């Protein structure tokens, strides 16, 4: 996609949603870190349901350590891979208390050193909690980058690097959220809803998906 088209792509998404936000519910950077760690292979809706009561009780790493592994499992047992996620959350909480004064570090390398925290999770936390210009590439953004032509790449890292290179300055902080929301609700995996997409004319995807046909009601006769 050409530089001018990329700018217009983001401009339209920003116009439609000036203040994009994550759909994960959280109250502080630590709770965000926990939520994102729990979100792997789970929906944001499912994570929010599991963490609602948890986050009313636990707001700091020290409180999570005090809750303990079994206590945490009871809260998040409705989400996938909860056993492993619970172990990671307790372990990273212990490290935050021991090495970081109970605070979430605003540093990607330090975040990636925590149990259960990969590059994508670190990028989300850096962007959402600290306003860093990072690009967390999940399945939605990977698909969108390649399908639209805004950031093509054969690997997640390649798409991330392409986004870093091509995303214009005014849109760098919000880009992650605009792209993931667009991929989640309009540029869907199986059937992209091109007929209602605000950037369809800029997108390189062909053929564009037409609007679904409205079935006409049959006239009943006696």
PDB file of C-alpha atoms in Angstrom:
ATOM      1  CA  UNK A   1       0.000   0.000   0.000  1.00  0.00           C
ATOM      2  CA  UNK A   2       1.318   3.452  -0.915  1.00  0.00           C
ATOM      3  CA  UNK A   3       2.383   5.880   1.809  1.00  0.00           C
ATOM      4  CA  UNK A   4      -0.476   8.299   1.068  1.00  0.00           C
ATOM      5  CA  UNK A   5      -3.004   5.451   1.170  1.00  0.00           C
ATOM      6  CA  UNK A   6      -1.651   4.223   4.506  1.00  0.00           C
ATOM      7  CA  UNK A   7      -2.080   7.687   5.995  1.00  0.00           C
ATOM      8  CA  UNK A   8      -5.653   7.847   4.682  1.00  0.00           C
ATOM      9  CA  UNK A   9      -6.310   4.299   5.958  1.00  0.00           C
ATOM     10  CA  UNK A  10      -5.445   5.290   9.527  1.00  0.00           C
ATOM     11  CA  UNK A  11      -7.116   8.696   9.200  1.00  0.00           C
ATOM     12  CA  UNK A  12     -10.462   7.097   8.428  1.00  0.00           C
ATOM     13  CA  UNK A  13     -10.187   4.565  11.236  1.00  0.00           C
ATOM     14  CA  UNK A  14      -9.260   7.385  13.617  1.00  0.00           C
ATOM     15  CA  UNK A  15     -12.174   9.491  12.433  1.00  0.00           C
ATOM     16  CA  UNK A  16     -14.580   6.644  13.144  1.00  0.00           C
ATOM     17  CA  UNK A  17     -13.021   5.881  16.556  1.00  0.00           C
ATOM     18  CA  UNK A  18     -10.946   8.814  17.903  1.00  0.00           C
ATOM     19  CA  UNK A  19     -10.009   7.158  21.192  1.00  0.00           C
ATOM     20  CA  UNK A  20      -9.522   3.423  20.618  1.00  0.00           C
ATOM     21  CA  UNK A  21      -9.088   1.265  23.708  1.00  0.00           C
ATOM     22  CA  UNK A  22      -8.481  -2.350  24.565  1.00  0.00           C
ATOM     23  CA  UNK A  23     -11.610  -4.369  25.291  1.00  0.00           C
ATOM     24  CA  UNK A  24      -9.915  -6.003  28.281  1.00  0.00           C
ATOM     25  CA  UNK A  25     -11.142  -4.643  31.603  1.00  0.00           C
ATOM     26  CA  UNK A  26      -8.463  -3.450  34.049  1.00  0.00           C
ATOM     27  CA  UNK A  27      -7.851  -0.799  36.671  1.00  0.00           C
ATOM     28  CA  UNK A  28      -4.068  -0.339  36.626  1.00  0.00           C
ATOM     29  CA  UNK A  29      -0.988  -1.548  34.710  1.00  0.00           C
ATOM     30  CA  UNK A  30      -0.635  -4.651  36.874  1.00  0.00           C
ATOM     31  CA  UNK A  31      -4.206  -5.749  36.255  1.00  0.00           C
ATOM     32  CA  UNK A  32      -3.685  -5.097  32.534  1.00  0.00           C
ATOM     33  CA  UNK A  33      -0.607  -7.331  32.573  1.00  0.00           C
ATOM     34  CA  UNK A  34      -2.584 -10.101  34.271  1.00  0.00           C
ATOM     35  CA  UNK A  35      -5.500  -9.731  31.858  1.00  0.00           C
ATOM     36  CA  UNK A  36      -3.294  -9.851  28.768  1.00  0.00           C
ATOM     37  CA  UNK A  37      -1.385 -12.843  30.151  1.00  0.00           C
ATOM     38  CA  UNK A  38      -4.706 -14.619  30.634  1.00  0.00           C
ATOM     39  CA  UNK A  39      -6.014 -13.691  27.189  1.00  0.00           C
ATOM     40  CA  UNK A  40      -3.923 -16.120  25.117  1.00  0.00           C
ATOM     41  CA  UNK A  41      -6.293 -18.387  23.145  1.00  0.00           C
ATOM     42  CA  UNK A  42      -9.220 -16.817  25.001  1.00  0.00           C
ATOM     43  CA  UNK A  43     -11.662 -14.053  24.140  1.00  0.00           C
ATOM     44  CA  UNK A  44     -11.572 -10.679  25.855  1.00  0.00           C
ATOM     45  CA  UNK A  45     -15.181 -11.235  26.926  1.00  0.00           C
ATOM     46  CA  UNK A  46     -14.254 -14.515  28.581  1.00  0.00           C
ATOM     47  CA  UNK A  47     -11.236 -13.004  30.335  1.00  0.00           C
ATOM     48  CA  UNK A  48     -13.282 -10.058  31.595  1.00  0.00           C
ATOM     49  CA  UNK A  49     -15.876 -12.405  33.106  1.00  0.00           C
ATOM     50  CA  UNK A  50     -13.134 -14.405  34.819  1.00  0.00           C
ATOM     51  CA  UNK A  51     -11.242 -11.394  36.178  1.00  0.00           C
ATOM     52  CA  UNK A  52     -14.175  -9.222  37.293  1.00  0.00           C
ATOM     53  CA  UNK A  53     -14.346 -10.585  40.829  1.00  0.00           C
ATOM     54  CA  UNK A  54     -10.574 -11.206  40.891  1.00  0.00           C
ATOM     55  CA  UNK A  55      -9.732  -7.566  40.210  1.00  0.00           C
ATOM     56  CA  UNK A  56     -12.131  -6.386  42.906  1.00  0.00           C
ATOM     57  CA  UNK A  57     -10.021  -8.388  45.360  1.00  0.00           C
ATOM     58  CA  UNK A  58      -6.538  -8.185  43.807  1.00  0.00           C
ATOM     59  CA  UNK A  59      -5.005  -4.898  42.665  1.00  0.00           C
ATOM     60  CA  UNK A  60      -1.279  -5.452  43.313  1.00  0.00           C
ATOM     61  CA  UNK A  61       1.289  -8.218  42.818  1.00  0.00           C
ATOM     62  CA  UNK A  62       1.590  -8.624  46.583  1.00  0.00           C
ATOM     63  CA  UNK A  63      -2.148  -9.223  46.880  1.00  0.00           C
ATOM     64  CA  UNK A  64      -1.941 -11.814  44.100  1.00  0.00           C
ATOM     65  CA  UNK A  65       0.867 -13.648  45.889  1.00  0.00           C
ATOM     66  CA  UNK A  66      -1.222 -13.600  49.051  1.00  0.00           C
ATOM     67  CA  UNK A  67      -4.219 -14.999  47.157  1.00  0.00           C
ATOM     68  CA  UNK A  68      -2.107 -17.952  46.103  1.00  0.00           C
ATOM     69  CA  UNK A  69      -2.195 -20.379  43.214  1.00  0.00           C
ATOM     70  CA  UNK A  70      -5.371 -22.245  44.152  1.00  0.00           C
ATOM     71  CA  UNK A  71      -7.208 -19.025  44.917  1.00  0.00           C
ATOM     72  CA  UNK A  72      -6.279 -17.642  41.515  1.00  0.00           C
ATOM     73  CA  UNK A  73      -7.285 -20.862  39.760  1.00  0.00           C
ATOM     74  CA  UNK A  74     -10.736 -20.645  41.299  1.00  0.00           C
ATOM     75  CA  UNK A  75     -11.177 -17.209  39.753  1.00  0.00           C
ATOM     76  CA  UNK A  76      -9.938 -17.987  36.232  1.00  0.00           C
ATOM     77  CA  UNK A  77     -10.908 -21.650  35.793  1.00  0.00           C
ATOM     78  CA  UNK A  78     -13.482 -20.707  33.138  1.00  0.00           C
ATOM     79  CA  UNK A  79     -10.787 -19.672  30.642  1.00  0.00           C
ATOM     80  CA  UNK A  80      -8.587 -21.962  28.566  1.00  0.00           C
ATOM     81  CA  UNK A  81      -5.197 -23.118  29.838  1.00  0.00           C
ATOM     82  CA  UNK A  82      -6.022 -21.656  33.246  1.00  0.00           C
ATOM     83  CA  UNK A  83      -3.665 -23.953  35.165  1.00  0.00           C
ATOM     84  CA  UNK A  84      -0.580 -22.787  33.296  1.00  0.00           C
ATOM     85  CA  UNK A  85      -1.759 -19.171  33.208  1.00  0.00           C
ATOM     86  CA  UNK A  86      -2.287 -19.184  36.969  1.00  0.00           C
ATOM     87  CA  UNK A  87       1.232 -20.524  37.549  1.00  0.00           C
ATOM     88  CA  UNK A  88       2.689 -17.796  35.346  1.00  0.00           C
ATOM     89  CA  UNK A  89       0.691 -15.014  36.998  1.00  0.00           C
ATOM     90  CA  UNK A  90       1.767 -16.069  40.482  1.00  0.00           C
ATOM     91  CA  UNK A  91       5.402 -16.405  39.356  1.00  0.00           C
ATOM     92  CA  UNK A  92       5.492 -13.012  37.601  1.00  0.00           C
ATOM     93  CA  UNK A  93       3.800 -11.409  40.601  1.00  0.00           C
ATOM     94  CA  UNK A  94       6.508 -12.767  42.900  1.00  0.00           C
ATOM     95  CA  UNK A  95       9.180 -11.331  40.579  1.00  0.00           C
ATOM     96  CA  UNK A  96       7.466  -7.931  40.449  1.00  0.00           C
ATOM     97  CA  UNK A  97       7.418  -7.823  44.257  1.00  0.00           C
ATOM     98  CA  UNK A  98      10.998  -9.043  44.595  1.00  0.00           C
ATOM     99  CA  UNK A  99      12.729  -7.175  41.768  1.00  0.00           C
ATOM    100  CA  UNK A 100      10.529  -4.234  40.759  1.00  0.00           C
ATOM    101  CA  UNK A 101       9.092  -2.843  43.985  1.00  0.00           C
ATOM    102  CA  UNK A 102       5.662  -4.218  43.136  1.00  0.00           C
ATOM    103  CA  UNK A 103       5.441  -2.098  39.973  1.00  0.00           C
ATOM    104  CA  UNK A 104       5.098  -3.136  36.336  1.00  0.00           C
ATOM    105  CA  UNK A 105       8.272  -2.060  34.505  1.00  0.00           C
ATOM    106  CA  UNK A 106       7.818   0.264  31.528  1.00  0.00           C
ATOM    107  CA  UNK A 107      10.426  -1.676  29.592  1.00  0.00           C
ATOM    108  CA  UNK A 108       9.780  -4.339  26.966  1.00  0.00           C
ATOM    109  CA  UNK A 109      12.861  -6.432  27.775  1.00  0.00           C
ATOM    110  CA  UNK A 110      12.018  -6.458  31.484  1.00  0.00           C
ATOM    111  CA  UNK A 111       8.438  -7.439  30.700  1.00  0.00           C
ATOM    112  CA  UNK A 112       9.511 -10.247  28.365  1.00  0.00           C
ATOM    113  CA  UNK A 113      11.712 -11.626  31.156  1.00  0.00           C
ATOM    114  CA  UNK A 114       8.572 -12.329  33.215  1.00  0.00           C
ATOM    115  CA  UNK A 115       7.031 -15.839  33.135  1.00  0.00           C
ATOM    116  CA  UNK A 116       4.260 -16.152  30.529  1.00  0.00           C
ATOM    117  CA  UNK A 117       5.003 -12.767  28.959  1.00  0.00           C
ATOM    118  CA  UNK A 118       5.984 -12.896  25.303  1.00  0.00           C
ATOM    119  CA  UNK A 119       6.670 -10.109  22.841  1.00  0.00           C
ATOM    120  CA  UNK A 120       2.998  -9.561  22.002  1.00  0.00           C
ATOM    121  CA  UNK A 121       1.954  -9.263  25.656  1.00  0.00           C
ATOM    122  CA  UNK A 122       4.849  -6.927  26.392  1.00  0.00           C
ATOM    123  CA  UNK A 123       3.927  -4.753  23.417  1.00  0.00           C
ATOM    124  CA  UNK A 124       0.294  -4.531  24.537  1.00  0.00           C
ATOM    125  CA  UNK A 125       1.286  -3.469  28.049  1.00  0.00           C
ATOM    126  CA  UNK A 126       3.859  -0.967  26.785  1.00  0.00           C
ATOM    127  CA  UNK A 127       1.316   0.577  24.430  1.00  0.00           C
ATOM    128  CA  UNK A 128      -1.823   0.511  26.551  1.00  0.00           C
ATOM    129  CA  UNK A 129      -0.375   1.207  29.997  1.00  0.00           C
ATOM    130  CA  UNK A 130       2.526   3.487  29.081  1.00  0.00           C
ATOM    131  CA  UNK A 131       1.612   4.986  25.700  1.00  0.00           C
ATOM    132  CA  UNK A 132       4.591   3.518  23.877  1.00  0.00           C
ATOM    133  CA  UNK A 133       4.594   3.289  20.077  1.00  0.00           C
ATOM    134  CA  UNK A 134       4.553  -0.502  19.974  1.00  0.00           C
ATOM    135  CA  UNK A 135       2.675  -2.832  17.637  1.00  0.00           C
ATOM    136  CA  UNK A 136       1.354  -6.023  19.193  1.00  0.00           C
ATOM    137  CA  UNK A 137       0.647  -8.390  16.301  1.00  0.00           C
ATOM    138  CA  UNK A 138      -2.041 -10.954  17.065  1.00  0.00           C
ATOM    139  CA  UNK A 139      -3.927 -13.125  14.560  1.00  0.00           C
ATOM    140  CA  UNK A 140      -6.241 -10.231  13.612  1.00  0.00           C
ATOM    141  CA  UNK A 141      -3.423  -7.789  12.897  1.00  0.00           C
ATOM    142  CA  UNK A 142      -1.336 -10.416  11.099  1.00  0.00           C
ATOM    143  CA  UNK A 143      -4.289 -11.141   8.829  1.00  0.00           C
ATOM    144  CA  UNK A 144      -5.094  -7.463   8.320  1.00  0.00           C
ATOM    145  CA  UNK A 145      -1.504  -6.507   7.554  1.00  0.00           C
ATOM    146  CA  UNK A 146      -1.300  -9.077   4.779  1.00  0.00           C
ATOM    147  CA  UNK A 147      -4.847  -8.891   3.435  1.00  0.00           C
ATOM    148  CA  UNK A 148      -4.998  -5.114   3.123  1.00  0.00           C
ATOM    149  CA  UNK A 149      -1.380  -4.632   2.088  1.00  0.00           C
ATOM    150  CA  UNK A 150      -0.748  -2.134   4.877  1.00  0.00           C
ATOM    151  CA  UNK A 151       2.006  -4.306   6.430  1.00  0.00           C
ATOM    152  CA  UNK A 152       2.630  -7.561   4.570  1.00  0.00           C
ATOM    153  CA  UNK A 153       4.908 -10.182   6.095  1.00  0.00           C
ATOM    154  CA  UNK A 154       5.312 -13.940   6.352  1.00  0.00           C
ATOM    155  CA  UNK A 155       5.885 -13.890  10.105  1.00  0.00           C
ATOM    156  CA  UNK A 156       4.504 -11.996  13.088  1.00  0.00           C
ATOM    157  CA  UNK A 157       7.827 -10.201  13.527  1.00  0.00           C
ATOM    158  CA  UNK A 158       7.879  -9.241   9.847  1.00  0.00           C
ATOM    159  CA  UNK A 159       4.416  -7.684  10.102  1.00  0.00           C
ATOM    160  CA  UNK A 160       5.406  -5.878  13.306  1.00  0.00           C
ATOM    161  CA  UNK A 161       8.512  -4.443  11.634  1.00  0.00           C
ATOM    162  CA  UNK A 162       6.458  -3.405   8.597  1.00  0.00           C
ATOM    163  CA  UNK A 163       3.991  -1.579  10.851  1.00  0.00           C
ATOM    164  CA  UNK A 164       6.827   0.153  12.676  1.00  0.00           C
ATOM    165  CA  UNK A 165       8.213   1.334   9.361  1.00  0.00           C
ATOM    166  CA  UNK A 166       4.996   2.365   7.615  1.00  0.00           C
ATOM    167  CA  UNK A 167       2.712   3.761  10.333  1.00  0.00           C
ATOM    168  CA  UNK A 168       2.687   7.598  10.254  1.00  0.00           C
ATOM    169  CA  UNK A 169       3.505   9.548  13.417  1.00  0.00           C
ATOM    170  CA  UNK A 170       0.000  10.822  14.275  1.00  0.00           C
ATOM    171  CA  UNK A 171      -1.351   7.264  14.429  1.00  0.00           C
ATOM    172  CA  UNK A 172       1.451   5.242  16.001  1.00  0.00           C
ATOM    173  CA  UNK A 173       0.074   4.994  19.546  1.00  0.00           C
ATOM    174  CA  UNK A 174      -3.474   4.109  18.508  1.00  0.00           C
ATOM    175  CA  UNK A 175      -2.580   1.898  15.529  1.00  0.00           C
ATOM    176  CA  UNK A 176      -2.608  -1.377  17.463  1.00  0.00           C
ATOM    177  CA  UNK A 177      -6.143  -0.782  18.742  1.00  0.00           C
ATOM    178  CA  UNK A 178      -7.560   0.473  15.436  1.00  0.00           C
ATOM    179  CA  UNK A 179      -6.203  -2.527  13.581  1.00  0.00           C
ATOM    180  CA  UNK A 180      -7.294  -5.185  16.066  1.00  0.00           C
ATOM    181  CA  UNK A 181     -10.810  -3.756  16.363  1.00  0.00           C
ATOM    182  CA  UNK A 182     -11.100  -3.483  12.584  1.00  0.00           C
ATOM    183  CA  UNK A 183      -9.957  -7.075  12.210  1.00  0.00           C
ATOM    184  CA  UNK A 184     -12.269  -8.282  14.954  1.00  0.00           C
ATOM    185  CA  UNK A 185     -15.473  -6.634  13.761  1.00  0.00           C
ATOM    186  CA  UNK A 186     -15.163  -5.812  10.029  1.00  0.00           C
ATOM    187  CA  UNK A 187     -12.175  -7.468   8.342  1.00  0.00           C
ATOM    188  CA  UNK A 188     -13.107 -10.869   9.757  1.00  0.00           C
ATOM    189  CA  UNK A 189     -11.138 -14.027   9.061  1.00  0.00           C
ATOM    190  CA  UNK A 190     -13.597 -16.074   7.036  1.00  0.00           C
ATOM    191  CA  UNK A 191     -15.790 -13.390   5.507  1.00  0.00           C
ATOM    192  CA  UNK A 192     -14.517  -9.817   5.604  1.00  0.00           C
ATOM    193  CA  UNK A 193     -17.433  -7.371   5.553  1.00  0.00           C
ATOM    194  CA  UNK A 194     -16.073  -5.251   2.724  1.00  0.00           C
ATOM    195  CA  UNK A 195     -19.464  -3.732   1.951  1.00  0.00           C
ATOM    196  CA  UNK A 196     -19.393  -1.750   5.192  1.00  0.00           C
ATOM    197  CA  UNK A 197     -15.636  -1.185   5.456  1.00  0.00           C
ATOM    198  CA  UNK A 198     -14.569   2.491   5.558  1.00  0.00           C
ATOM    199  CA  UNK A 199     -11.218   1.696   3.930  1.00  0.00           C
ATOM    200  CA  UNK A 200     -12.322  -0.839   1.306  1.00  0.00           C
ATOM    201  CA  UNK A 201     -11.212   1.353  -1.608  1.00  0.00           C
ATOM    202  CA  UNK A 202      -7.657   1.515  -0.170  1.00  0.00           C
ATOM    203  CA  UNK A 203      -7.403  -2.191   0.612  1.00  0.00           C
ATOM    204  CA  UNK A 204      -5.553  -4.605  -1.697  1.00  0.00           C
ATOM    205  CA  UNK A 205      -7.875  -7.538  -0.948  1.00  0.00           C
ATOM    206  CA  UNK A 206      -9.681  -8.913  -4.000  1.00  0.00           C
ATOM    207  CA  UNK A 207     -12.354  -9.807  -4.729  1.00  0.00           C
ATOM    208  CA  UNK A 208     -14.248  -7.584  -2.305  1.00  0.00           C
ATOM    209  CA  UNK A 209     -16.999  -9.370  -0.396  1.00  0.00           C
ATOM    210  CA  UNK A 210     -20.458  -8.175  -1.498  1.00  0.00           C
ATOM    211  CA  UNK A 211     -23.240  -7.348   0.916  1.00  0.00           C
ATOM    212  CA  UNK A 212     -25.394 -10.345   1.861  1.00  0.00           C
ATOM    213  CA  UNK A 213     -28.593 -10.639  -0.094  1.00  0.00           C
ATOM    214  CA  UNK A 214     -31.758  -9.886   1.818  1.00  0.00           C
ATOM    215  CA  UNK A 215     -34.187 -12.735   1.539  1.00  0.00           C
ATOM    216  CA  UNK A 216     -37.584 -11.518   0.408  1.00  0.00           C
ATOM    217  CA  UNK A 217     -40.512 -12.639   2.500  1.00  0.00           C
ATOM    218  CA  UNK A 218     -42.759 -15.104   0.756  1.00  0.00           C
ATOM    219  CA  UNK A 219     -46.307 -13.937   0.224  1.00  0.00           C
ATOM    220  CA  UNK A 220     -48.618 -16.322   1.927  1.00  0.00           C
ATOM    221  CA  UNK A 221     -51.805 -17.228   0.086  1.00  0.00           C
ATOM    222  CA  UNK A 222     -54.835 -18.911   1.469  1.00  0.00           C
TER     223      UNK A 222
END
